[in-house]
């Protein structure tokens, strides 16, 4: 005879799950239903309209008996507490900054259509630097991938467990093609 399965009472919250990124061993704190107290309840966010169906947050229509609670993304926005921070640095003209801003916004809009918890909180443009804060670490990583596939650069990643934030610092390489052209022209001038 099987022993009966013990269930946690609704008041008991399970320990937060930690995922370690396989390639870099960067711990990413799971953002989702279990950590935020939604075990299997149908919940709708009164701020953005996202619906939690017991498994994931979606943009589908909520059930008539759904509870109204603020979703994790809206809570992070109101508390100004980012889960991801992407810093893009390097020699950039204002036109290049606008191009990168547009690239980041397109990628974020595409992600938001599928994943309601992944949103850009703020984009700050400074001379030679763009700072993007997001409501999820996965969106910060996705934004980095969008920039890295277009522009060359180097990346440093560190996770701040106390602030629960994944920080990514990308540095754009200087004009490598220009340096190579100058080096080739110098070597050609010495030959002839």
Coordinates of C-alpha atoms in Angstrom, one line a residue:
X1 CA 0.0 0.0 0.0
X2 CA 1.3 3.4 -1.0
X3 CA 1.9 6.0 1.7
X4 CA -0.3 9.2 1.2
X5 CA 1.5 12.1 -0.3
X6 CA 2.0 15.0 2.0
X7 CA 1.1 18.4 0.6
X8 CA 2.5 21.8 1.8
X9 CA -0.1 24.0 3.5
X10 CA -0.9 27.1 1.5
X11 CA 0.8 29.3 4.1
X12 CA 4.1 27.4 3.7
X13 CA 6.3 28.7 1.0
X14 CA 8.8 26.5 -0.7
X15 CA 12.5 27.5 -0.8
X16 CA 13.5 29.5 -3.8
X17 CA 14.8 27.5 -6.7
X18 CA 18.2 28.4 -8.1
X19 CA 19.2 27.6 -11.7
X20 CA 22.8 27.5 -12.7
X21 CA 23.5 28.5 -16.3
X22 CA 25.4 25.4 -17.7
X23 CA 27.9 27.2 -19.8
X24 CA 29.1 29.8 -17.3
X25 CA 27.9 28.6 -14.0
X26 CA 26.0 31.9 -13.3
X27 CA 23.2 31.4 -10.8
X28 CA 19.9 32.8 -11.9
X29 CA 17.2 33.0 -9.4
X30 CA 13.9 31.6 -10.8
X31 CA 11.3 34.2 -11.1
X32 CA 7.9 32.6 -11.3
X33 CA 4.9 31.2 -9.6
X34 CA 6.4 29.2 -6.8
X35 CA 8.6 32.0 -5.5
X36 CA 5.9 34.6 -5.6
X37 CA 3.3 32.6 -3.7
X38 CA 1.1 31.4 -6.6
X39 CA 1.2 27.6 -6.3
X40 CA -1.7 26.7 -8.6
X41 CA -4.1 29.6 -8.4
X42 CA -5.5 31.4 -11.4
X43 CA -4.3 35.0 -11.0
X44 CA -4.7 38.2 -13.0
X45 CA -2.5 41.3 -12.7
X46 CA -4.7 44.4 -12.3
X47 CA -1.9 46.6 -13.6
X48 CA -0.9 44.9 -16.9
X49 CA -3.6 42.3 -17.4
X50 CA -1.2 39.3 -17.5
X51 CA -2.8 36.0 -16.4
X52 CA -1.2 33.3 -14.3
X53 CA -2.8 29.9 -15.2
X54 CA -1.1 27.8 -12.6
X55 CA 2.0 27.1 -14.7
X56 CA 3.1 30.4 -16.3
X57 CA 2.2 34.0 -16.9
X58 CA 0.5 34.6 -20.3
X59 CA -1.5 37.2 -22.1
X60 CA -4.5 34.9 -22.5
X61 CA -7.9 35.8 -21.1
X62 CA -8.3 35.2 -17.4
X63 CA -10.9 32.9 -15.9
X64 CA -13.9 34.5 -14.2
X65 CA -12.7 33.2 -10.8
X66 CA -9.1 34.5 -11.1
X67 CA -7.6 36.3 -8.1
X68 CA -6.3 39.9 -8.6
X69 CA -2.7 40.2 -7.6
X70 CA 0.2 42.3 -8.9
X71 CA 2.5 40.2 -11.1
X72 CA 6.2 40.0 -10.4
X73 CA 7.2 42.3 -13.3
X74 CA 4.8 45.0 -12.3
X75 CA 6.0 44.7 -8.7
X76 CA 9.6 45.0 -9.8
X77 CA 8.7 48.1 -11.9
X78 CA 6.9 49.8 -8.9
X79 CA 9.7 49.0 -6.5
X80 CA 12.4 50.0 -9.1
X81 CA 14.2 46.7 -8.4
X82 CA 15.7 45.3 -11.7
X83 CA 16.4 41.6 -12.2
X84 CA 18.8 42.3 -15.0
X85 CA 21.1 45.2 -15.9
X86 CA 22.9 45.5 -19.2
X87 CA 25.6 48.1 -19.6
X88 CA 26.8 48.8 -23.2
X89 CA 30.0 50.9 -23.3
X90 CA 32.3 52.0 -26.1
X91 CA 32.9 54.6 -28.7
X92 CA 29.5 55.3 -30.1
X93 CA 28.1 58.2 -32.1
X94 CA 24.6 59.4 -31.2
X95 CA 23.3 57.8 -34.4
X96 CA 24.8 54.5 -33.3
X97 CA 23.2 54.9 -29.9
X98 CA 19.8 55.5 -31.5
X99 CA 20.3 52.4 -33.7
X100 CA 21.2 50.3 -30.7
X101 CA 18.2 51.7 -28.7
X102 CA 15.9 50.7 -31.6
X103 CA 17.4 47.2 -31.8
X104 CA 16.9 46.7 -28.0
X105 CA 13.3 48.0 -28.2
X106 CA 12.4 45.7 -31.1
X107 CA 13.9 42.7 -29.3
X108 CA 12.1 43.6 -26.0
X109 CA 8.8 44.1 -27.8
X110 CA 9.1 40.6 -29.4
X111 CA 9.9 39.0 -26.1
X112 CA 7.0 40.8 -24.3
X113 CA 4.5 39.4 -26.8
X114 CA 5.5 35.8 -25.7
X115 CA 6.7 36.3 -22.1
X116 CA 4.7 38.9 -20.0
X117 CA 7.3 39.0 -17.2
X118 CA 10.1 40.2 -19.5
X119 CA 10.1 44.0 -19.8
X120 CA 12.5 46.8 -20.1
X121 CA 12.3 49.0 -17.0
X122 CA 14.5 51.9 -18.2
X123 CA 17.0 52.8 -20.9
X124 CA 19.5 55.6 -20.0
X125 CA 21.6 57.0 -22.8
X126 CA 24.8 58.7 -21.8
X127 CA 27.8 59.7 -24.1
X128 CA 29.4 56.4 -25.0
X129 CA 27.3 54.4 -22.7
X130 CA 23.8 52.8 -22.6
X131 CA 22.4 51.3 -19.4
X132 CA 19.3 49.1 -19.7
X133 CA 17.5 47.7 -16.7
X134 CA 15.0 44.8 -17.1
X135 CA 12.4 42.9 -15.0
X136 CA 14.1 39.6 -15.9
X137 CA 17.6 38.3 -16.2
X138 CA 16.7 36.3 -19.3
X139 CA 15.6 39.5 -21.1
X140 CA 19.0 41.2 -20.3
X141 CA 20.7 38.2 -21.8
X142 CA 18.5 38.3 -24.9
X143 CA 19.2 42.0 -25.4
X144 CA 23.0 41.2 -25.1
X145 CA 22.7 38.5 -27.7
X146 CA 20.9 41.0 -30.1
X147 CA 23.7 43.5 -29.7
X148 CA 26.5 41.0 -29.8
X149 CA 25.4 39.5 -33.1
X150 CA 25.4 42.9 -34.7
X151 CA 28.5 44.5 -33.0
X152 CA 31.7 43.0 -31.8
X153 CA 32.7 43.4 -28.2
X154 CA 33.6 41.7 -24.9
X155 CA 31.3 40.7 -22.1
X156 CA 31.7 40.5 -18.3
X157 CA 28.9 38.8 -16.3
X158 CA 28.4 38.9 -12.5
X159 CA 25.4 38.0 -10.4
X160 CA 24.6 40.1 -7.3
X161 CA 22.8 37.7 -5.0
X162 CA 22.0 40.4 -2.5
X163 CA 20.3 42.6 -5.0
X164 CA 18.9 39.6 -6.9
X165 CA 20.2 41.1 -10.2
X166 CA 22.2 39.7 -13.1
X167 CA 24.7 42.4 -14.3
X168 CA 26.2 42.3 -17.8
X169 CA 28.8 44.7 -18.9
X170 CA 29.5 44.8 -22.6
X171 CA 32.3 46.8 -24.1
X172 CA 32.4 47.6 -27.8
X173 CA 35.7 47.1 -29.5
X174 CA 37.2 50.1 -31.0
X175 CA 37.4 50.3 -34.8
X176 CA 39.3 47.1 -35.4
X177 CA 38.8 47.2 -39.1
X178 CA 40.3 50.6 -39.2
X179 CA 43.3 49.5 -37.2
X180 CA 43.8 46.5 -39.5
X181 CA 43.6 48.8 -42.6
X182 CA 46.1 51.2 -41.2
X183 CA 48.4 48.3 -40.3
X184 CA 48.1 46.9 -43.8
X185 CA 48.8 50.2 -45.4
X186 CA 51.9 50.8 -43.2
X187 CA 53.3 47.3 -44.0
X188 CA 52.6 47.9 -47.8
X189 CA 54.4 51.2 -47.7
X190 CA 57.5 49.7 -46.2
X191 CA 57.6 46.9 -48.9
X192 CA 57.5 49.2 -51.9

